[in-house]
Short mmCIF file of C-alpha atoms in Angstrom, two decimals:
data_model
loop_
_atom_site.label_atom_id
_atom_site.label_comp_id
_atom_site.label_asym_id
_atom_site.label_seq_id
_atom_site.Cartn_x
_atom_site.Cartn_y
_atom_site.Cartn_z
CA ASN A 1 0.00 0.00 0.00
CA ASN A 2 3.07 2.27 -0.26
CA VAL A 3 2.99 2.84 3.50
CA LEU A 4 6.22 4.17 4.98
CA PHE A 5 7.16 2.52 8.28
CA TYR A 6 9.52 4.16 10.75
CA VAL A 7 10.55 3.92 14.38
CA GLN A 8 11.26 6.64 16.90
CA TRP A 9 14.33 6.11 19.07
CA PRO A 10 15.59 6.54 21.80
CA GLY A 11 13.00 5.72 24.39
CA GLN A 12 9.95 6.63 22.30
CA TYR A 13 8.72 3.04 21.83
CA MET A 14 6.75 4.03 18.75
CA PHE A 15 6.32 2.14 15.48
CA SER A 16 4.71 4.64 13.10
CA GLU A 17 3.19 4.64 9.64
CA LEU A 18 2.75 7.27 6.95
CA ALA A 19 0.23 6.69 4.17
CA PRO A 20 1.02 8.19 0.74
CA GLY A 21 0.73 11.97 0.87
CA SER A 22 0.72 12.19 4.67
CA THR A 23 3.02 14.55 6.54
CA THR A 24 2.13 13.38 10.03
CA PRO A 25 1.81 9.79 11.28
CA ASP A 26 -1.41 8.06 10.28
CA ARG A 27 -0.80 5.49 13.00
CA SER A 28 1.66 5.11 15.86
CA ILE A 29 1.79 1.89 17.86
CA ASP A 30 3.46 1.55 21.24
CA GLU A 31 5.83 -1.39 20.65
CA ARG A 32 5.51 -2.50 24.26
CA THR A 33 1.85 -3.44 23.69
CA SER A 34 3.02 -6.18 21.31
CA GLY A 35 5.42 -7.73 23.83
CA MET A 36 8.69 -6.15 22.73
CA MET A 37 11.10 -5.54 25.60
CA GLY A 38 13.95 -3.09 26.02
CA GLY A 39 14.69 0.47 25.02
CA GLY A 40 12.63 0.56 21.84
CA LEU A 41 13.15 -0.39 18.21
CA GLY A 42 16.10 1.46 16.74
CA SER A 43 15.95 -0.14 13.30
CA ILE A 44 13.58 -2.14 11.14
CA GLY A 45 13.83 -3.87 7.77
CA PHE A 46 12.07 -6.34 5.52
CA VAL A 47 13.55 -9.75 4.67
CA PRO A 48 14.56 -9.65 0.99
CA PRO A 49 13.27 -11.94 -1.78
CA GLY A 50 14.91 -15.35 -2.07
CA LEU A 51 14.50 -16.36 1.57
CA ALA A 52 11.60 -18.28 3.10
CA GLY A 53 10.93 -15.28 5.36
CA SER A 54 10.77 -12.89 2.37
CA GLY A 55 8.64 -9.82 3.08
CA GLY A 56 8.67 -10.39 6.84
CA LEU A 57 9.46 -7.41 9.04
CA ARG A 58 12.45 -7.61 11.40
CA GLY A 59 13.34 -5.20 14.18
CA LEU A 60 16.33 -4.60 16.41
CA ILE A 61 16.17 -3.13 19.91
CA GLN A 62 19.02 -0.85 20.96
CA SER A 63 20.94 -1.11 23.26
CA GLU A 64 19.99 -4.62 24.32
CA GLY A 65 20.34 -6.12 20.84
CA TYR A 66 17.05 -8.03 20.93
CA TRP A 67 16.17 -9.23 17.40
CA TYR A 68 12.44 -9.53 16.68
CA ASP A 69 10.34 -11.12 13.96
CA ILE A 70 7.35 -8.78 13.69
CA ASP A 71 4.10 -9.98 12.15
CA LEU A 72 1.96 -7.26 10.61
CA ALA A 73 -1.77 -7.51 9.96
CA SER A 74 -3.54 -5.44 7.32
CA ASP A 75 -5.97 -3.05 8.93
CA GLY A 76 -7.57 -1.19 6.04
CA SER A 77 -4.85 0.77 4.26
CA LEU A 78 -2.56 0.64 7.32
CA TYR A 79 -1.17 -2.14 9.49
CA SER A 80 -1.21 -3.30 13.07
CA ILE A 81 1.37 -5.42 14.87
CA ALA A 82 -0.22 -8.86 15.19
CA SER A 83 2.68 -10.36 17.17
CA SER A 84 6.39 -10.12 17.80
CA THR A 85 8.84 -12.89 18.63
CA MET A 86 12.38 -12.35 19.90
CA THR A 87 14.56 -14.88 18.05
CA THR A 88 18.10 -13.92 19.13
CA THR A 89 20.25 -11.24 20.76
CA LEU A 90 23.04 -9.40 18.95
CA PRO A 91 26.04 -7.98 20.84
CA HIS A 92 27.68 -4.54 21.05
CA TRP A 93 24.73 -2.11 21.03
CA PRO A 94 23.62 -2.66 17.42
CA GLY A 95 22.57 0.60 15.83
CA GLY A 96 21.17 -0.33 12.46
CA PHE A 97 21.05 -3.28 10.05
CA ALA A 98 20.59 -3.91 6.35
CA TYR A 99 20.41 -7.06 4.25
CA VAL A 100 23.37 -7.43 1.88
CA PRO A 101 22.12 -7.64 -1.72
CA THR A 102 22.28 -11.20 -3.05
CA GLY A 103 25.20 -11.77 -5.39
CA SER A 104 27.48 -9.18 -3.79
CA PRO A 105 31.20 -10.06 -3.79
CA ASP A 106 32.58 -11.67 -0.59
CA PHE A 107 29.08 -12.56 0.64
CA PRO A 108 28.42 -16.08 -0.68
CA ASN A 109 25.57 -16.67 1.80
CA PRO A 110 22.51 -14.55 2.52
CA SER A 111 23.79 -11.94 4.99
CA LEU A 112 23.17 -8.71 6.78
CA VAL A 113 25.44 -5.98 8.12
CA VAL A 114 24.98 -4.45 11.57
CA ALA A 115 26.52 -1.22 12.89
CA GLU A 116 27.85 -1.89 16.40
CA TRP A 117 27.93 1.47 18.11
CA ASP A 118 29.95 0.57 21.20
CA ASN A 119 32.32 -1.86 19.48
CA THR A 120 33.69 0.39 16.68
CA THR A 121 32.69 -2.28 14.16
CA VAL A 122 30.25 -2.91 11.36
CA ALA A 123 29.73 -6.66 11.62
CA ALA A 124 28.39 -9.12 9.07
CA TYR A 125 26.19 -12.11 9.87
CA ASP A 126 24.92 -14.96 7.75
CA VAL A 127 21.14 -15.24 8.03
CA ASP A 128 18.92 -18.29 8.20
CA ALA A 129 16.06 -19.01 5.78
CA GLN A 130 13.76 -16.76 7.82
CA GLY A 131 16.16 -13.80 7.48
CA ASP A 132 17.30 -13.90 11.11
CA PRO A 133 21.01 -13.48 11.93
CA MET A 134 23.00 -16.50 13.06
CA VAL A 135 25.10 -15.09 15.91
CA SER A 136 27.80 -17.77 15.54
CA THR A 137 28.64 -16.41 12.05
CA ARG A 138 29.45 -12.85 13.24
CA ARG A 139 32.56 -11.40 11.60
CA PRO A 140 33.98 -7.88 11.21
CA PHE A 141 33.13 -6.12 7.96
CA ILE A 142 34.56 -2.70 8.91
CA ASP A 143 36.71 -2.59 12.02
CA ASN A 144 38.11 0.22 14.19
CA PHE A 145 35.47 2.73 13.12
CA ASP A 146 34.35 5.26 15.72
CA LYS A 147 30.64 4.95 16.62
CA PRO A 148 29.08 3.42 13.47
CA TRP A 149 25.31 3.86 13.18
CA GLY A 150 22.59 3.12 10.65
CA ALA A 151 22.64 0.87 7.61
CA TYR A 152 21.22 1.35 4.12
CA PHE A 153 21.83 -0.10 0.65
CA GLU A 154 20.98 2.39 -2.10
CA PRO A 155 18.57 0.67 -4.52
CA ARG A 156 20.07 1.84 -7.84
CA THR A 157 23.80 1.45 -7.17
CA GLY A 158 23.94 -1.00 -4.27
CA ASP A 159 26.19 1.41 -2.35
CA TYR A 160 26.16 0.82 1.41
CA PHE A 161 25.63 3.94 3.54
CA PHE A 162 26.26 4.27 7.27
CA LEU A 163 27.44 7.07 9.54
CA SER A 164 29.47 7.97 12.59
CA TRP A 165 27.25 9.30 15.33
CA GLY A 166 27.96 10.70 18.76
CA ALA A 167 31.71 10.39 18.51
CA GLY A 168 32.30 13.94 19.74
CA ALA A 169 33.34 15.13 16.30
CA GLN A 170 31.05 16.17 13.47
CA ASP A 171 28.82 13.32 12.33
CA GLN A 172 29.73 11.97 8.91
CA VAL A 173 28.11 9.72 6.29
CA PHE A 174 30.28 7.00 4.72
CA VAL A 175 29.72 5.05 1.51
CA VAL A 176 31.07 1.59 0.69
CA GLN A 177 30.86 0.61 -2.98
CA GLY A 178 31.14 -2.74 -4.72
CA PHE A 179 27.78 -4.32 -3.91
CA VAL A 180 25.15 -5.29 -6.46
CA PRO A 181 21.89 -3.32 -6.36
CA PRO A 182 19.28 -4.90 -4.08
CA VAL A 183 16.10 -6.49 -5.40
CA ILE A 184 13.18 -4.17 -4.69
CA PHE A 185 9.85 -5.70 -3.62
#
């Protein structure tokens, strides 16, 4: 339905939706009413095509690192959270994740990257068929980087964007090239 989903962090606990043409939230849901624990969702993303969990919404709670599978239910032109299930916990205050586009060099398995704010690392994880990270596969992707945050693959070029945040200096956006463009739903 071309609904834009976003979360408000820190400590807002709100999962919000914008319908096409809206400039204020059409719906905001308190995440805690769906059983999510911790300091609130800091990032969300949809499982990409090619996995059994394709189209499923995933969320990550900062600073605890709780990884949730979030089931949405259509409610007219908007959505409600039908349920949420915590499936694993990621370390190092994860501050954003993005699924690596299939076919990208050096990523032979379905994967995601996670910015680890308090570990100066952007880590990579292989994911299972449902699109959930397998913690035992964690490996550094970018190491010794001060306060990485966010994660986004640009749909036309495949460039990976993330930023430094809260490091005391001016925040900066960084771009890593060499990925294939992601498949768009």
